[in-house]
Coordinates of C-alpha atoms and ligand atoms in Angstrom, one line a residue:
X71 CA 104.7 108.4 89.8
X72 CA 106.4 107.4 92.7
X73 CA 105.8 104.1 95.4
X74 CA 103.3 104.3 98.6
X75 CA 103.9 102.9 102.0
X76 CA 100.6 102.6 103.6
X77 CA 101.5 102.1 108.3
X78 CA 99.2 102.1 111.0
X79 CA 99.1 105.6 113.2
X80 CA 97.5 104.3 116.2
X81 CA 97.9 100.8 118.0
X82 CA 97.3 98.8 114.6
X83 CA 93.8 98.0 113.1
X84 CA 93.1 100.7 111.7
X85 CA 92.2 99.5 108.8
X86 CA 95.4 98.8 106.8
X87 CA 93.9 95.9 105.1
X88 CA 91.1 97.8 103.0
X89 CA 93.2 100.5 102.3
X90 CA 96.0 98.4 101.1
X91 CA 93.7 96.5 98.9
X92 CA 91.8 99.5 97.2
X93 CA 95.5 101.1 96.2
X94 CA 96.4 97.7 94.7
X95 CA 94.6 98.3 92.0
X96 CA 97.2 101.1 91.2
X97 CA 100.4 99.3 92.1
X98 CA 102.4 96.4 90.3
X99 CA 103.8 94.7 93.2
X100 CA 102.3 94.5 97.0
X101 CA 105.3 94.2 99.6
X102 CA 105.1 93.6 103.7
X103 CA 108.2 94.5 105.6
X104 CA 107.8 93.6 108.9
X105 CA 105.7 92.2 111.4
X106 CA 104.4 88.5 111.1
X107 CA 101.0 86.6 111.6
X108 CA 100.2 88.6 114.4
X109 CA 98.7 90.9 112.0
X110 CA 95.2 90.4 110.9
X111 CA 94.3 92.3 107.7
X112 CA 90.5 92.5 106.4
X113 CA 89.3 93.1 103.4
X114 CA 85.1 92.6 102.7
X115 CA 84.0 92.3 98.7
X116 CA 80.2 91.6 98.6
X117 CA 79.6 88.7 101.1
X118 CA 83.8 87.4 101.0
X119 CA 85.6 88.5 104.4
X120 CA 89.3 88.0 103.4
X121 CA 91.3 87.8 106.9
X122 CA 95.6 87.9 105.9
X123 CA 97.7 87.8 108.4
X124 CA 101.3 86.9 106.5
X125 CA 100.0 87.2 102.8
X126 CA 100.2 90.8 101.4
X127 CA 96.6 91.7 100.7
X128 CA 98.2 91.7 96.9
X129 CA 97.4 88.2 96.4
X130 CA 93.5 89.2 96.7
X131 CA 93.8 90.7 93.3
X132 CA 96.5 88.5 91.8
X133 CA 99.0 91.1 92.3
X134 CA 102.5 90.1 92.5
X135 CA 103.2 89.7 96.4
X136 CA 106.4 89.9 98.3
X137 CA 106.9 88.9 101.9
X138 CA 110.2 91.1 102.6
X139 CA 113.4 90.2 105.0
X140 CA 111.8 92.6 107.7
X141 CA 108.9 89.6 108.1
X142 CA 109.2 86.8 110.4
X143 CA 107.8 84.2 109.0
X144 CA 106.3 81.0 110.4
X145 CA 106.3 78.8 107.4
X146 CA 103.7 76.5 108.9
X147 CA 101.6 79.5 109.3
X148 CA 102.2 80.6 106.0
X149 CA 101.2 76.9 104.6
X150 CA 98.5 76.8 106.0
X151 CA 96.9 80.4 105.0
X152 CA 97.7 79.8 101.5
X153 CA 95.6 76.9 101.8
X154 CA 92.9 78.8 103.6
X155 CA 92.6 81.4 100.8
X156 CA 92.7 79.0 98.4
X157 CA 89.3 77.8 99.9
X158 CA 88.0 81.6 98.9
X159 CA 88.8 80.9 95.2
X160 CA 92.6 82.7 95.6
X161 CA 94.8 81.0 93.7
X162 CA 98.8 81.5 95.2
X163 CA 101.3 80.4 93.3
X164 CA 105.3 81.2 93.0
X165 CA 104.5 83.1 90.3
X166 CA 102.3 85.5 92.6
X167 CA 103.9 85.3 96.1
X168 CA 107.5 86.1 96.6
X169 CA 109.4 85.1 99.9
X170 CA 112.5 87.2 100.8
X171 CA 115.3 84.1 101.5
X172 CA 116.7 86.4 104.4
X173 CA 113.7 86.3 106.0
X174 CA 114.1 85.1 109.7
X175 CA 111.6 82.5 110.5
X176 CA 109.5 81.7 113.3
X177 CA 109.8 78.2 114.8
X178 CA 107.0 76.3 117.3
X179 CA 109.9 77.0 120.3
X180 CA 108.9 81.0 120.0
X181 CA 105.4 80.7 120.5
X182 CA 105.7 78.3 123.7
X183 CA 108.1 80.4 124.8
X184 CA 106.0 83.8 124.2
X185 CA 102.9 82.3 126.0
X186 CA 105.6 81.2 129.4
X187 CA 106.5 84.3 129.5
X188 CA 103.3 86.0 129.0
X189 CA 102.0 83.3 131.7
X190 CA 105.2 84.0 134.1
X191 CA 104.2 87.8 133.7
X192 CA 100.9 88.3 136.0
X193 CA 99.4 91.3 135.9
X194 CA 102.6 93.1 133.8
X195 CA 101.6 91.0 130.6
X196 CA 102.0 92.9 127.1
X197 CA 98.9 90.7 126.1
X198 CA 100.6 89.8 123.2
X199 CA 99.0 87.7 119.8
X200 CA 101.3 84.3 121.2
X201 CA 102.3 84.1 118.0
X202 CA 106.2 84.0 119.0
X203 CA 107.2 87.3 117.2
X204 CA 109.4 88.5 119.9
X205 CA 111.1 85.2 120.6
X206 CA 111.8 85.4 116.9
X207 CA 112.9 89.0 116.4
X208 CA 115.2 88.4 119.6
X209 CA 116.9 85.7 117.9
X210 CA 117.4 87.2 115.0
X211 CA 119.3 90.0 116.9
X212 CA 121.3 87.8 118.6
X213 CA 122.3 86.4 115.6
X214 CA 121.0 82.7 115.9
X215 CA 117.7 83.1 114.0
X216 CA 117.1 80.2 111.4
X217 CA 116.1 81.9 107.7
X218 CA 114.1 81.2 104.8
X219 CA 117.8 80.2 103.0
X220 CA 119.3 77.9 105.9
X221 CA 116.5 75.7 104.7
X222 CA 118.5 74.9 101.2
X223 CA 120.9 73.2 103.4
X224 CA 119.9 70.9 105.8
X225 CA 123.8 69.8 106.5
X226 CA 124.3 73.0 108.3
X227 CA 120.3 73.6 109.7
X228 CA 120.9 70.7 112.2
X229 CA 124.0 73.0 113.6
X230 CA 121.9 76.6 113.5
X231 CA 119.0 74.5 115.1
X232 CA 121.5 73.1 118.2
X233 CA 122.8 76.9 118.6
X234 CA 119.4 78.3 118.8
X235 CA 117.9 75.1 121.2
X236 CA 120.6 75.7 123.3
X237 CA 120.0 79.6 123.9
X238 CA 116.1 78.4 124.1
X239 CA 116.1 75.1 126.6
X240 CA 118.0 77.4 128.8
X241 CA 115.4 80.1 129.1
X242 CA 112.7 77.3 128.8
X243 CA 114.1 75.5 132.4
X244 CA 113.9 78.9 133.7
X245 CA 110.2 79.4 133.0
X246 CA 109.5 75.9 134.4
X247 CA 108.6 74.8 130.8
X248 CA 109.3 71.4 128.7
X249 CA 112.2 71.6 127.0
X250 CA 112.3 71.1 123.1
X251 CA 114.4 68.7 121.0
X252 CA 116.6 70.0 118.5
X253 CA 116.0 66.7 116.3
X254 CA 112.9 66.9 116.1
X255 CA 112.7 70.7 114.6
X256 CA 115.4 70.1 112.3
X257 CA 113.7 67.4 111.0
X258 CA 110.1 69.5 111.0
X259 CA 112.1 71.8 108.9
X260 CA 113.7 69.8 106.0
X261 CA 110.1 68.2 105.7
X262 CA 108.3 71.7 105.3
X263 CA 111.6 73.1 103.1
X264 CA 110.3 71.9 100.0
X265 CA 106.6 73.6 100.0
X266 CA 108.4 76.8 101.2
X267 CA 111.1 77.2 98.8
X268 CA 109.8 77.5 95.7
X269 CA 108.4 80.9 96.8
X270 CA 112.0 82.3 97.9
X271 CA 113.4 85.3 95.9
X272 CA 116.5 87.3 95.8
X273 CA 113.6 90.4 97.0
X274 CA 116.2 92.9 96.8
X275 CA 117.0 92.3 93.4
X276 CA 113.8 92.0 92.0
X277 CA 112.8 95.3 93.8
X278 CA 115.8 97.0 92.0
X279 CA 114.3 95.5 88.7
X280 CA 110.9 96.2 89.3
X281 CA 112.3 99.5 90.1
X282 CA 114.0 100.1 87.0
X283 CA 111.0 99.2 84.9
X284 CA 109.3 102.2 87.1
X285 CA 106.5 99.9 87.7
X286 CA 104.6 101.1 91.0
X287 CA 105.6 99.4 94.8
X288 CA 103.1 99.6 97.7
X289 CA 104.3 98.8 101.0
X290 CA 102.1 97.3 103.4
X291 CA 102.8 97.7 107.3
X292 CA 101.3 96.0 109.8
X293 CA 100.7 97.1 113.2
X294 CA 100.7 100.9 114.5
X295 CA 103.3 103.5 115.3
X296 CA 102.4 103.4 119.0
X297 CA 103.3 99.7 118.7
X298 CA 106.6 100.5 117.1
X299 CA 109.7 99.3 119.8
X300 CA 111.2 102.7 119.4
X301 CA 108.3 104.8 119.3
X302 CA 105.5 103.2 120.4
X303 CA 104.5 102.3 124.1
X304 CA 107.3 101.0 125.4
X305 CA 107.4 98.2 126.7
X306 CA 103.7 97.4 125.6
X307 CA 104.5 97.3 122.0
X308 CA 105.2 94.7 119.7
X309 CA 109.2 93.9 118.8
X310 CA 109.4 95.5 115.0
X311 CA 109.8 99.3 113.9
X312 CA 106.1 99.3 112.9
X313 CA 106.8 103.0 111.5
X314 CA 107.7 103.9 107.4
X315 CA 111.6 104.1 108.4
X316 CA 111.4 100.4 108.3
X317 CA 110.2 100.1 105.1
X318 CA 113.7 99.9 103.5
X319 CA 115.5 98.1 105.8
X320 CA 112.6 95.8 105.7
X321 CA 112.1 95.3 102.0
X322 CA 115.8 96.1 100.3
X323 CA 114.7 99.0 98.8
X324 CA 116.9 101.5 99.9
X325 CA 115.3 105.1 102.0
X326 CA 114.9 107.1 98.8
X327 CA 112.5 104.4 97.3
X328 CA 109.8 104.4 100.5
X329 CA 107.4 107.4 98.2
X330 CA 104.4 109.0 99.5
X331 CA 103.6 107.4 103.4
X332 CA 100.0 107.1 104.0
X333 CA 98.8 106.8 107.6
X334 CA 96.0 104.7 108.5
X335 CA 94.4 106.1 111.5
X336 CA 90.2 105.1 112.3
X337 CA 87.9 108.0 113.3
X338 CA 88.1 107.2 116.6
X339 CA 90.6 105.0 118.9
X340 CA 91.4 101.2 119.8
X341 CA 93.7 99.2 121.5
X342 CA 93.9 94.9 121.8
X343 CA 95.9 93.9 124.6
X344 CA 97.9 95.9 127.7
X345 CA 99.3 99.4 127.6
X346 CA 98.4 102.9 128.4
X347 CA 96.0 104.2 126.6
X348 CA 94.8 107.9 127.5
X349 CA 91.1 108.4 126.1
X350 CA 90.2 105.1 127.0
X351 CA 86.7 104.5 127.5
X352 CA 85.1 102.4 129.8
X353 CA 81.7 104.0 129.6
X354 CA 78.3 103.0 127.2
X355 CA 79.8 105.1 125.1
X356 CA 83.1 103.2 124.3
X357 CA 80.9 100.2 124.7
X358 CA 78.7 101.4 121.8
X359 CA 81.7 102.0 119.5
X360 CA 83.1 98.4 120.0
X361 CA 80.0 97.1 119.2
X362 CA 78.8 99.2 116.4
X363 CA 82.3 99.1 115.1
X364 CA 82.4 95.0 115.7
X365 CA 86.1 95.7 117.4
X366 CA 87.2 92.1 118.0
X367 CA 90.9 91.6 117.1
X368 CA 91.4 89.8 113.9
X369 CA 93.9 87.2 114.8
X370 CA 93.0 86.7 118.4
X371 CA 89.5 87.4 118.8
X372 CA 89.8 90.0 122.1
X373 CA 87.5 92.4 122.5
X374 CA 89.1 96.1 121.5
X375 CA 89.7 98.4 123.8
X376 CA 87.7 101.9 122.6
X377 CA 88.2 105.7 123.5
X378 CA 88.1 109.3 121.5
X379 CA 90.2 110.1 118.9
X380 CA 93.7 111.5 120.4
X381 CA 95.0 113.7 118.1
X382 CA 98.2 114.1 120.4
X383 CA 99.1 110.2 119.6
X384 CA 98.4 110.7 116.0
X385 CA 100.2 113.8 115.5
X386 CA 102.9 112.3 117.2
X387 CA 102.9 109.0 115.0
X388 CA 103.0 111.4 112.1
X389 CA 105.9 113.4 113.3
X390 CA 107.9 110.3 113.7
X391 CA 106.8 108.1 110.7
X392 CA 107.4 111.2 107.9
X393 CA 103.5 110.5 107.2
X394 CA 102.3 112.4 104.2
X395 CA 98.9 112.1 104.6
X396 CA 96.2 109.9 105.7
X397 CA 93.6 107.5 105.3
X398 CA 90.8 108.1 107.8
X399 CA 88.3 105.5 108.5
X400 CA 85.6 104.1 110.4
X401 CA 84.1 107.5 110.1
X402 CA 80.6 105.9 109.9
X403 CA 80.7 104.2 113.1
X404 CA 80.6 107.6 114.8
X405 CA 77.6 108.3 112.8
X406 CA 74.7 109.0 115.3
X407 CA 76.6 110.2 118.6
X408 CA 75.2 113.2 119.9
X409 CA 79.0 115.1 120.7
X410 CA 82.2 113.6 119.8
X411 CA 85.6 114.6 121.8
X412 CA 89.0 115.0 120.3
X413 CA 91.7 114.7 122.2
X414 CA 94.3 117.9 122.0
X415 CA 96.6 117.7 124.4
X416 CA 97.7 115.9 128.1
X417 CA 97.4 117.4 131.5
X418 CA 100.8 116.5 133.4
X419 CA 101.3 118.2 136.6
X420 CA 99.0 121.6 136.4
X421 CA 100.7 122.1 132.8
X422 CA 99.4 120.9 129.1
X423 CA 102.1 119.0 127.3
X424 CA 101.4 118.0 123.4
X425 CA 103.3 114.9 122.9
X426 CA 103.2 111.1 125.2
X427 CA 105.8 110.8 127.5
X428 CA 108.3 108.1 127.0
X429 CA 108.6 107.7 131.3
X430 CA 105.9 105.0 132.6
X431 CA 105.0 106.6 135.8
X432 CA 104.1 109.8 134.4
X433 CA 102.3 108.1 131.4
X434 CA 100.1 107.0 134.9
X435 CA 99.4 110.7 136.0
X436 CA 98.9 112.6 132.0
X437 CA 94.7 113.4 132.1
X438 CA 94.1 114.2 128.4
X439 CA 92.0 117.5 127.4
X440 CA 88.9 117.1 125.6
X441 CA 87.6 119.7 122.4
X442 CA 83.8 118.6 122.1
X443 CA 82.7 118.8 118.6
X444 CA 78.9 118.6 117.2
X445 CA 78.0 115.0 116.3
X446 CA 75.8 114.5 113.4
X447 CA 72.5 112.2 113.3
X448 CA 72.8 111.7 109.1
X449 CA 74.3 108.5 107.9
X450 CA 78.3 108.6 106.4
X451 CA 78.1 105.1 105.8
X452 CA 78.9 103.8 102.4
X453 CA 79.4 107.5 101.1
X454 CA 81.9 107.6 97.7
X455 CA 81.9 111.8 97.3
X456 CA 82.6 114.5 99.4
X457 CA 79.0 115.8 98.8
X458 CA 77.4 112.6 100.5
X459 CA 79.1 113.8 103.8
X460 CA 76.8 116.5 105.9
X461 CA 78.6 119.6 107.5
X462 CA 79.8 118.1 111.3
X463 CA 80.9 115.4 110.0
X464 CA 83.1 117.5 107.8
X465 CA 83.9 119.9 110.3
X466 CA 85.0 117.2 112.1
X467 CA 87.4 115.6 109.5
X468 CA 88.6 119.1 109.1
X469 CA 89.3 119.4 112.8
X470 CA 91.0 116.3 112.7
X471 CA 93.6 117.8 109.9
X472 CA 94.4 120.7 111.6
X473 CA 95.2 119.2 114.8
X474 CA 97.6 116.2 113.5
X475 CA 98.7 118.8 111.0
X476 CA 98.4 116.5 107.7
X477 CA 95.8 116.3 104.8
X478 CA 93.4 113.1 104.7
X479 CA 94.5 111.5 101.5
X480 CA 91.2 109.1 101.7
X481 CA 88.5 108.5 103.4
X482 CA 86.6 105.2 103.9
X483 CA 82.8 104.8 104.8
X484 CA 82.3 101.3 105.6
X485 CA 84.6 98.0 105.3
X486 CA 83.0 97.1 101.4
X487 CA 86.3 97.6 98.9
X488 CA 84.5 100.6 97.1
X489 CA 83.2 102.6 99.8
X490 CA 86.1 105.2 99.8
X491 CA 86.7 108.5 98.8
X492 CA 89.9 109.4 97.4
X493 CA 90.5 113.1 97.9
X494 CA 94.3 113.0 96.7
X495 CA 96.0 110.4 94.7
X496 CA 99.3 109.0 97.1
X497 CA 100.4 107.8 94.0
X498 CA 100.1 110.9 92.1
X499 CA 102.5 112.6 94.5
Ligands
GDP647 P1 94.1 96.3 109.8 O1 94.8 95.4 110.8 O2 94.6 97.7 109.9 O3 94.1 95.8 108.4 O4 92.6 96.4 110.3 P2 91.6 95.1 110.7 O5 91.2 94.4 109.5 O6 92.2 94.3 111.8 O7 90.4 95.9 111.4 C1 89.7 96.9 110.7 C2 88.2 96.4 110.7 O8 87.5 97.5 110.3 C3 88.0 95.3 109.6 O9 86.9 94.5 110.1 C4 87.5 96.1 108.4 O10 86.6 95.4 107.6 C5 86.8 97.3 109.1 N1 86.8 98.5 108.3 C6 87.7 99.1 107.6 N2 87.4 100.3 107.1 C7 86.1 100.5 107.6 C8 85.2 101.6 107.5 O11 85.5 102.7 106.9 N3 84.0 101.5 108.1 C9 83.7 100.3 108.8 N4 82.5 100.3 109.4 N5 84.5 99.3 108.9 C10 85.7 99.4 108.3
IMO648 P1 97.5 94.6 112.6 O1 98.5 94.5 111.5 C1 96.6 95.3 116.8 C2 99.6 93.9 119.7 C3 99.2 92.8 120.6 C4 100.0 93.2 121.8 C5 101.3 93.7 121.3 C6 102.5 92.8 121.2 O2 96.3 93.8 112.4 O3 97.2 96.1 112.8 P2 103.0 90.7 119.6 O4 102.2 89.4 119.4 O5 103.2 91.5 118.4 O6 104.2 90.5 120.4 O7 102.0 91.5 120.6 O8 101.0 94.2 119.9 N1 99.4 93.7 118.2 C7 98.5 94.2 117.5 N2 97.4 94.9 117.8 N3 96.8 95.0 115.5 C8 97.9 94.3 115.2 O9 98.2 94.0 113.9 C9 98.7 93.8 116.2 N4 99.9 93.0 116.2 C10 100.3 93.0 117.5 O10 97.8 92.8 120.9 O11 99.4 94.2 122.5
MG649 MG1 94.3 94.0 112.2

């Protein structure tokens, strides 16, 4: 009986959110460990469309929720989506949510200054949510980030704040931008500090408790391994380790306690914002996945970017993240397509090479190599057992296995909570 960390395989979306969600049900605590609101997590019950972006999915259920020191919070963000969910009939209280005090936070300086930057960029933008996560996760490396615990002590904020203005006025000129007052945040920040801190925990400890009671931990990332800043697309990425390594560091938990690591990966492929992306689409085909598979991002409404499934990328992302197994979905949006292609491998140069290439100007020239697989004109959607699903579309699930060279754990058939097929229990393992 051991913990689950459930990460995105592909460039996030892949349906973390449902996933997350159905395994609650088996877990006693819900924890996020990196990443911020730039993550957009559905989850669909009946006619309800729950849309998290900071909240662990967790809270849905009244599970006890813990936004870990990995997370860079905006605490006005967070306000205001425990508000919004409260409109849905979700009730969030400190009882239910935890927030780790280490937890670096985002300020309204790191958004202005991730849209400059973005808008100083031209054509070589990352496309990125504008939500200020690397502006935040930069300052947190250079050791001048304001935390969730500097807000217990607003002698010594005004100080941090001065520091961090400093570093960010000076980049600000740069960029041609208005400068921001130092005042003024500080005093933005001991006015939110008491709706924010009675959520703060010592998350470490109560981990190590929780833990100890060997109650069940789920670990929810958010983005993809190909938006990981060590081994996703560099530089078109976002700025955490999206992959399962991160789960301790993130959390407090400690390597040994990460469990079984479920990948999410869809049946197919998408991508929101700049960045290679090999078996793009940009035919009526890819058009007619993005609109039967409604592929509009979460948080900032862009249209996806759709292709084949590339089983090079996902293998890859497996390889990397120590993924177990994983949770395929979307498989019902491919039902109907007459032939399906799976990518297998990349042309570079006259030779076939199995695995992305970290150098940008040959990630230009790779071609990727197509298998063509039977499509199937039966429906998969809404399926709960194996034996609802007819023989291509198995044979193409199958396929999909042997190439990325792990098991699918689960299977989902359509974005309802209870349309999913659990072949083997992560938590079991
Ligand atoms: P996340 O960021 O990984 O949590 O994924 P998003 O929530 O951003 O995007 C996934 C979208 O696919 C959401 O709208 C889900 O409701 C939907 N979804 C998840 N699983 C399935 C599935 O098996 N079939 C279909 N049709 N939609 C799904
Ligand atoms: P979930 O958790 C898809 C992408 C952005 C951009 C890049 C950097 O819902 O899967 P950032 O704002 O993080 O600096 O943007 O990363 N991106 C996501 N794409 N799903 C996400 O989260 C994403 N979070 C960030 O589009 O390309
Ligand atoms: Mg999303």
């Amino acid at each position: 009986m051991g913990n689950v960390a459930v990460v995105g395989v592909q460039w996030g979306d892949e349906g973390k959110g449902k996933v997350v969600d159905w395994l609650s049900v088996r877990a006693d605590v819900v924890v996020r460990f990196q990443g911020g609101h730039n993550a957009g997590h559905t989850l669909v019950v009946g006619d309800q469309t729950y849309k998290l972006s900071l909240l662990p999915l967790g809270v849905v259920r009244g599970t006890l929720s813990i936004i870990g020191n990995g997370v860079v919070v905006d605490p006005w963000a967070l306000l205001s989506e425990i508000d919004k969910i409260r409109t849905q009939g979700v009730n969030i209280t400190p009882d239910v949510l935890k927030l780790a005090e280490n937890a670096a936070l985002i300020l309204p300086v790191h958004s202005v200054l991730d849209k400059a930057r973005e808008e100083a960029s031209g054509s070589a933008k990352i496309g990125t949510t504008g939500r200020g996560i690397g502006p935040a996760y930069e300052d947190k490396v250079g050791r001048r980030a304001i935390r969730v615990c500097d807000l217990t002590d607003p002698d010594s904020l005004g100080c941090k704040v001065e520091k961090l203005v400093a570093h960010h006025n000076a980049l600000l000129r740069g960029l041609g931008a208005a400068e921001v007052n130092a005042k003024e945040i500080t005093a933005a920040l001991i006015e939110i500090a008491p709706k924010i801190l009675p959520y703060t925990a010592v998350v470490w400890q109560l981990l190590n408790d929780i833990r100890h009671t060997r109650k069940r931990i789920l670990f929810e990332g958010a983005q993809g391994a190909m938006l990981d800043v060590d081994h996703g697309t560099y530089p078109y990425v976002t700025s955490s380790n999206t992959v399962a390594g991160n789960v301790a560091t993130g959390s407090g938990v400690g390597p040994s306690q990460v469990g079984y690591v479920l990948g999410i990966c869809k049946a197919y492929t998408t991508r929101v914002g700049a960045g290679p992306f090999p078996t793009e689409l940009f035919d009526e085909i890819g058009e007619a996945i993005g609109d039967k598979g409604r592929e509009f991002g979460t948080v900032t409404g862009r249209r996806r970017r759709c292709g084949w499934f590339d089983a090079v990328l996902v293998r890859q992302a497996i390889k990397v993240g120590g993924v177990h197994g994983i949770a395929l979905t979307k498989l019902d949006i491919l039902d109907g397509f007459k032939e399906l292609k799976i990518c297998t491998g990349y042309s570079l140069n006259g030779e076939i090479i199995k695995h992305f290439p970290a150098v940008e100007h040959l990630q230009g020239k790779i071609e990727p190599v197509y298998e063509s697989m039977p499509g199937w004109d039966e429906s998969t959607q809404g399926a709960r057992s194996w034996k609802e699903l007819n023989a291509n579309a198995i044979k193409y699930i199958r396929r999909i296995e042997e190439l990325i060279e792990a098991p699918v754990a689960l299977l989902s058939t359509s974005p309802q909570r209870d349309d999913t097929i659990l072949v083997q229990d992560p938590f079991a393992i």
